[in-house]
Short mmCIF file of C-alpha atoms in Angstrom, two decimals:
data_model
loop_
_atom_site.label_atom_id
_atom_site.label_comp_id
_atom_site.label_asym_id
_atom_site.label_seq_id
_atom_site.Cartn_x
_atom_site.Cartn_y
_atom_site.Cartn_z
CA UNK A 18 209.85 -35.67 -86.03
CA UNK A 19 210.23 -38.80 -88.16
CA UNK A 20 211.92 -36.91 -91.02
CA UNK A 21 210.65 -39.32 -93.63
CA UNK A 22 207.18 -40.85 -93.73
CA UNK A 23 205.81 -43.53 -95.99
CA UNK A 24 202.15 -44.39 -96.48
CA UNK A 25 200.41 -46.70 -96.40
CA UNK A 26 202.31 -49.22 -94.25
CA UNK A 27 200.40 -52.11 -95.79
CA UNK A 28 198.48 -52.38 -99.04
CA UNK A 29 196.74 -55.20 -100.82
CA UNK A 30 195.70 -54.60 -104.39
CA UNK A 31 194.50 -56.59 -107.36
CA UNK A 32 196.41 -57.33 -110.52
CA UNK A 33 195.94 -54.59 -113.08
CA UNK A 34 195.01 -51.85 -110.65
CA UNK A 35 196.91 -48.63 -110.26
CA UNK A 36 198.38 -47.99 -106.85
CA UNK A 37 200.42 -45.10 -105.48
CA UNK A 38 202.83 -45.28 -102.59
CA UNK A 39 203.59 -42.00 -100.85
CA UNK A 40 206.84 -40.67 -99.44
CA UNK A 41 207.09 -37.40 -97.55
CA UNK A 42 210.11 -35.77 -95.96
CA UNK A 43 210.40 -32.86 -93.57
CA UNK A 44 214.15 -32.27 -93.91
CA UNK A 45 214.30 -30.72 -97.42
CA UNK A 46 216.91 -33.15 -98.72
CA UNK A 47 217.52 -32.72 -102.42
CA UNK A 48 217.80 -36.44 -103.16
CA UNK A 49 215.05 -38.97 -102.68
CA UNK A 50 215.04 -42.65 -103.63
CA UNK A 51 212.67 -45.59 -104.01
CA UNK A 52 213.92 -49.11 -103.34
CA UNK A 53 212.22 -52.48 -103.33
CA UNK A 54 213.29 -55.31 -101.07
CA UNK A 55 212.90 -58.90 -102.16
CA UNK A 56 214.25 -62.08 -100.62
CA UNK A 57 217.54 -63.02 -102.21
CA UNK A 58 218.01 -59.62 -103.83
CA UNK A 59 218.58 -57.22 -100.99
CA UNK A 60 217.37 -53.74 -101.84
CA UNK A 61 217.29 -52.54 -105.43
CA UNK A 62 216.82 -49.00 -106.65
CA UNK A 63 213.69 -48.29 -108.66
CA UNK A 64 213.90 -44.52 -109.23
CA UNK A 65 215.57 -41.55 -107.68
CA UNK A 66 215.20 -37.80 -107.79
CA UNK A 67 217.87 -35.14 -107.47
CA UNK A 68 215.42 -32.26 -106.99
CA UNK A 69 211.88 -31.22 -107.78
CA UNK A 70 211.02 -32.14 -111.38
CA UNK A 71 214.25 -34.13 -111.81
CA UNK A 72 213.94 -37.91 -111.73
CA UNK A 73 215.96 -40.80 -113.12
CA UNK A 74 215.72 -44.54 -113.46
CA UNK A 75 217.48 -46.96 -111.19
CA UNK A 76 218.13 -50.66 -111.51
CA UNK A 77 214.54 -51.94 -111.79
CA UNK A 78 212.26 -49.15 -113.12
CA UNK A 79 209.94 -51.15 -115.37
CA UNK A 80 206.29 -50.92 -114.38
CA UNK A 81 206.79 -47.90 -112.13
CA UNK A 82 206.27 -44.16 -112.54
CA UNK A 83 207.45 -41.37 -110.28
CA UNK A 84 206.95 -37.66 -110.04
CA UNK A 85 208.30 -34.93 -107.85
CA UNK A 86 206.43 -31.68 -108.13
CA UNK A 87 207.41 -30.61 -104.61
CA UNK A 88 210.71 -31.18 -102.86
CA UNK A 89 209.09 -32.90 -99.90
CA UNK A 90 207.03 -35.49 -101.77
CA UNK A 91 208.12 -38.36 -103.99
CA UNK A 92 205.21 -40.67 -104.88
CA UNK A 93 205.75 -44.01 -106.59
CA UNK A 94 202.97 -45.29 -108.86
CA UNK A 95 202.44 -48.79 -110.15
CA UNK A 96 200.39 -48.12 -113.25
CA UNK A 97 199.08 -51.67 -113.65
CA UNK A 98 200.14 -53.81 -110.71
CA UNK A 99 201.48 -57.30 -111.30
CA UNK A 100 202.17 -60.09 -108.84
CA UNK A 101 205.88 -59.69 -109.42
CA UNK A 102 205.58 -56.27 -107.82
CA UNK A 103 204.63 -57.80 -104.51
CA UNK A 104 207.43 -56.51 -102.34
CA UNK A 105 208.44 -54.21 -99.52
CA UNK A 106 209.07 -50.69 -100.77
CA UNK A 107 211.39 -48.27 -99.03
CA UNK A 108 211.75 -44.57 -99.62
CA UNK A 109 215.05 -42.94 -98.67
CA UNK A 110 216.52 -39.46 -98.48
CA UNK A 111 220.08 -38.17 -98.27
CA UNK A 112 223.29 -39.22 -99.95
CA UNK A 113 226.87 -40.24 -99.38
CA UNK A 114 227.69 -37.01 -97.58
CA UNK A 115 224.88 -36.97 -95.07
CA UNK A 116 224.10 -40.66 -95.13
CA UNK A 117 220.90 -42.30 -96.24
CA UNK A 118 217.78 -42.35 -94.07
CA UNK A 119 215.06 -44.83 -94.88
CA UNK A 120 211.35 -44.71 -94.27
CA UNK A 121 209.53 -47.47 -92.42
CA UNK A 122 208.57 -49.22 -95.62
CA UNK A 123 205.34 -50.18 -97.38
CA UNK A 124 204.47 -53.84 -97.68
CA UNK A 125 202.58 -54.25 -100.94
CA UNK A 126 200.78 -57.44 -101.90
CA UNK A 127 199.35 -57.84 -105.40
CA UNK A 128 196.77 -60.61 -105.66
CA UNK B 10 230.52 -52.71 -112.52
CA UNK B 11 229.71 -52.36 -108.87
CA UNK B 12 228.75 -55.30 -106.75
CA UNK B 13 228.42 -56.18 -103.07
CA UNK B 14 228.65 -59.80 -101.96
CA UNK B 15 227.54 -61.09 -98.62
CA UNK B 16 228.25 -64.77 -98.92
CA UNK B 17 226.80 -65.69 -95.55
CA UNK B 18 223.07 -65.99 -95.98
CA UNK B 19 222.32 -67.02 -92.41
CA UNK B 20 224.39 -67.28 -89.25
CA UNK B 21 223.38 -68.60 -85.85
CA UNK B 22 225.41 -68.03 -82.72
CA UNK B 23 224.88 -68.57 -79.05
CA UNK B 24 224.58 -65.47 -76.93
CA UNK B 25 227.91 -63.95 -75.84
CA UNK B 26 229.78 -65.44 -78.78
CA UNK B 27 231.58 -63.15 -81.19
CA UNK B 28 230.44 -63.14 -84.80
CA UNK B 29 231.84 -61.63 -87.99
CA UNK B 30 229.72 -60.75 -90.98
CA UNK B 31 231.61 -60.66 -94.25
CA UNK B 32 231.24 -58.10 -97.01
CA UNK B 33 233.20 -58.08 -100.26
CA UNK B 34 232.71 -55.33 -102.80
CA UNK B 35 233.66 -54.58 -106.39
CA UNK B 36 234.06 -51.14 -107.87
CA UNK B 37 236.18 -49.38 -110.47
CA UNK B 38 235.98 -46.04 -108.71
CA UNK B 39 238.77 -44.85 -106.47
CA UNK B 40 236.31 -42.82 -104.42
CA UNK B 41 233.47 -44.73 -102.88
CA UNK B 42 231.55 -45.18 -99.65
CA UNK B 43 230.67 -48.32 -97.76
CA UNK B 44 227.76 -48.71 -95.38
CA UNK B 45 226.29 -51.20 -92.97
CA UNK B 46 222.59 -51.26 -92.13
CA UNK B 47 220.69 -53.36 -89.62
CA UNK B 48 217.14 -54.54 -90.26
CA UNK B 49 215.55 -55.91 -87.07
CA UNK B 50 212.39 -58.04 -87.18
CA UNK B 51 210.29 -54.87 -87.05
CA UNK B 52 211.50 -54.13 -90.59
CA UNK B 53 213.05 -50.69 -90.47
CA UNK B 54 216.55 -50.05 -91.79
CA UNK B 55 218.92 -48.73 -89.16
CA UNK B 56 222.13 -47.00 -90.21
CA UNK B 57 225.23 -48.39 -88.48
CA UNK B 58 228.29 -46.96 -90.20
CA UNK B 59 229.60 -45.10 -93.25
CA UNK B 60 233.21 -45.38 -94.37
CA UNK B 61 234.88 -43.63 -97.31
CA UNK B 62 237.51 -45.26 -99.46
CA UNK B 63 240.32 -43.05 -98.19
CA UNK B 64 239.88 -43.99 -94.58
CA UNK B 65 241.07 -47.50 -93.83
CA UNK B 66 241.12 -47.08 -90.10
CA UNK B 67 239.17 -49.71 -88.28
CA UNK B 68 236.32 -48.46 -86.18
CA UNK B 69 234.91 -49.61 -82.89
CA UNK B 70 231.59 -48.57 -81.43
CA UNK B 71 230.74 -50.41 -78.26
CA UNK B 72 230.39 -54.08 -79.13
CA UNK B 73 230.53 -53.34 -82.86
CA UNK B 74 233.70 -53.09 -84.91
CA UNK B 75 234.45 -52.79 -88.59
CA UNK B 76 237.50 -53.91 -90.51
CA UNK B 77 238.04 -52.18 -93.86
CA UNK B 78 240.73 -53.67 -96.10
CA UNK B 79 241.10 -52.18 -99.58
CA UNK B 80 243.67 -54.82 -100.52
CA UNK B 81 241.00 -57.52 -100.29
CA UNK B 82 238.00 -55.25 -101.07
CA UNK B 83 236.37 -56.23 -97.83
CA UNK B 84 234.47 -54.37 -95.15
CA UNK B 85 233.70 -56.88 -92.43
CA UNK B 86 231.56 -56.31 -89.38
CA UNK B 87 232.18 -57.95 -86.02
CA UNK B 88 229.82 -58.10 -83.08
CA UNK B 89 231.53 -58.93 -79.82
CA UNK B 90 229.66 -60.71 -77.04
CA UNK B 91 226.50 -61.02 -79.12
CA UNK B 92 223.10 -60.43 -77.56
CA UNK B 93 219.62 -61.54 -78.52
CA UNK B 94 218.83 -57.96 -79.58
CA UNK B 95 221.48 -58.28 -82.27
CA UNK B 96 219.26 -60.75 -84.13
CA UNK B 97 218.50 -59.06 -87.43
CA UNK B 98 219.34 -58.96 -91.09
CA UNK B 99 222.49 -56.98 -91.78
CA UNK B 100 223.14 -55.32 -95.11
CA UNK B 101 226.39 -54.06 -96.53
CA UNK B 102 226.09 -51.39 -99.23
CA UNK B 103 228.30 -49.44 -101.62
CA UNK B 104 227.97 -45.99 -103.17
CA UNK B 105 230.48 -45.20 -105.86
CA UNK B 106 230.81 -41.43 -105.92
CA UNK B 107 230.55 -38.45 -103.65
CA UNK B 108 227.10 -36.96 -103.73
CA UNK B 109 223.82 -38.74 -103.69
CA UNK B 110 224.22 -41.76 -105.86
CA UNK B 111 222.65 -45.13 -105.75
CA UNK B 112 223.37 -47.43 -102.85
CA UNK B 113 224.12 -50.92 -104.10
CA UNK B 114 223.14 -53.45 -101.49
CA UNK B 115 224.33 -56.93 -100.78
CA UNK B 116 221.71 -59.61 -100.31
CA UNK B 117 222.04 -59.44 -96.54
CA UNK B 118 223.05 -61.81 -93.74
CA UNK B 119 220.42 -62.99 -91.29
CA UNK B 120 221.94 -63.25 -87.83
CA UNK B 121 220.16 -65.22 -85.13
CA UNK B 122 221.49 -65.02 -81.61
CA UNK B 123 220.30 -67.93 -79.50
CA UNK B 124 219.83 -67.26 -75.78
#
């Protein structure tokens, strides 16, 4: 049981297109997070969610939309993809008490 | 404001050498958590350790050890007798409050262990 699953693993999309990255957990953690990883920046928080229907912005939210209608799913949508959004995206669950578990990542290329 | 600095961008060592990865953090909170993660070439993030601000005891786990010093705001990571499998990018991270708050990451240190 992987606990946290991201899909797709790889995605190539064109500038201006909408794309959604999926994150699914089987452990019913309240908190879920989306990070992006870029060379020279480490990982930066895009959005996070404390529970179903509760979301908040992180460090770099511009150009992204999230929703959380069910506890187990936390999709990340790029409404109009730009080349600057080419990155590796990680979903995470947990917190300081239980620790943070990361998904395998989605490598997104915007051409 | 919170900040994590990993000044070493890349380190290369020969197998069996010891290596220390530095991590310096900034925070105004008195309660915070520090983490180390390993990212091997396959790309996943592997949890290594979590330390809270009230526990300054050093920790050893096999060939890995961590030195937490609040006086210098550092949380350094040492690998003893390095192996090729230790080659990875290592991230230090900080979370400022109990509960599920943001993890602030350093920019990572790429460690290459040469056989």
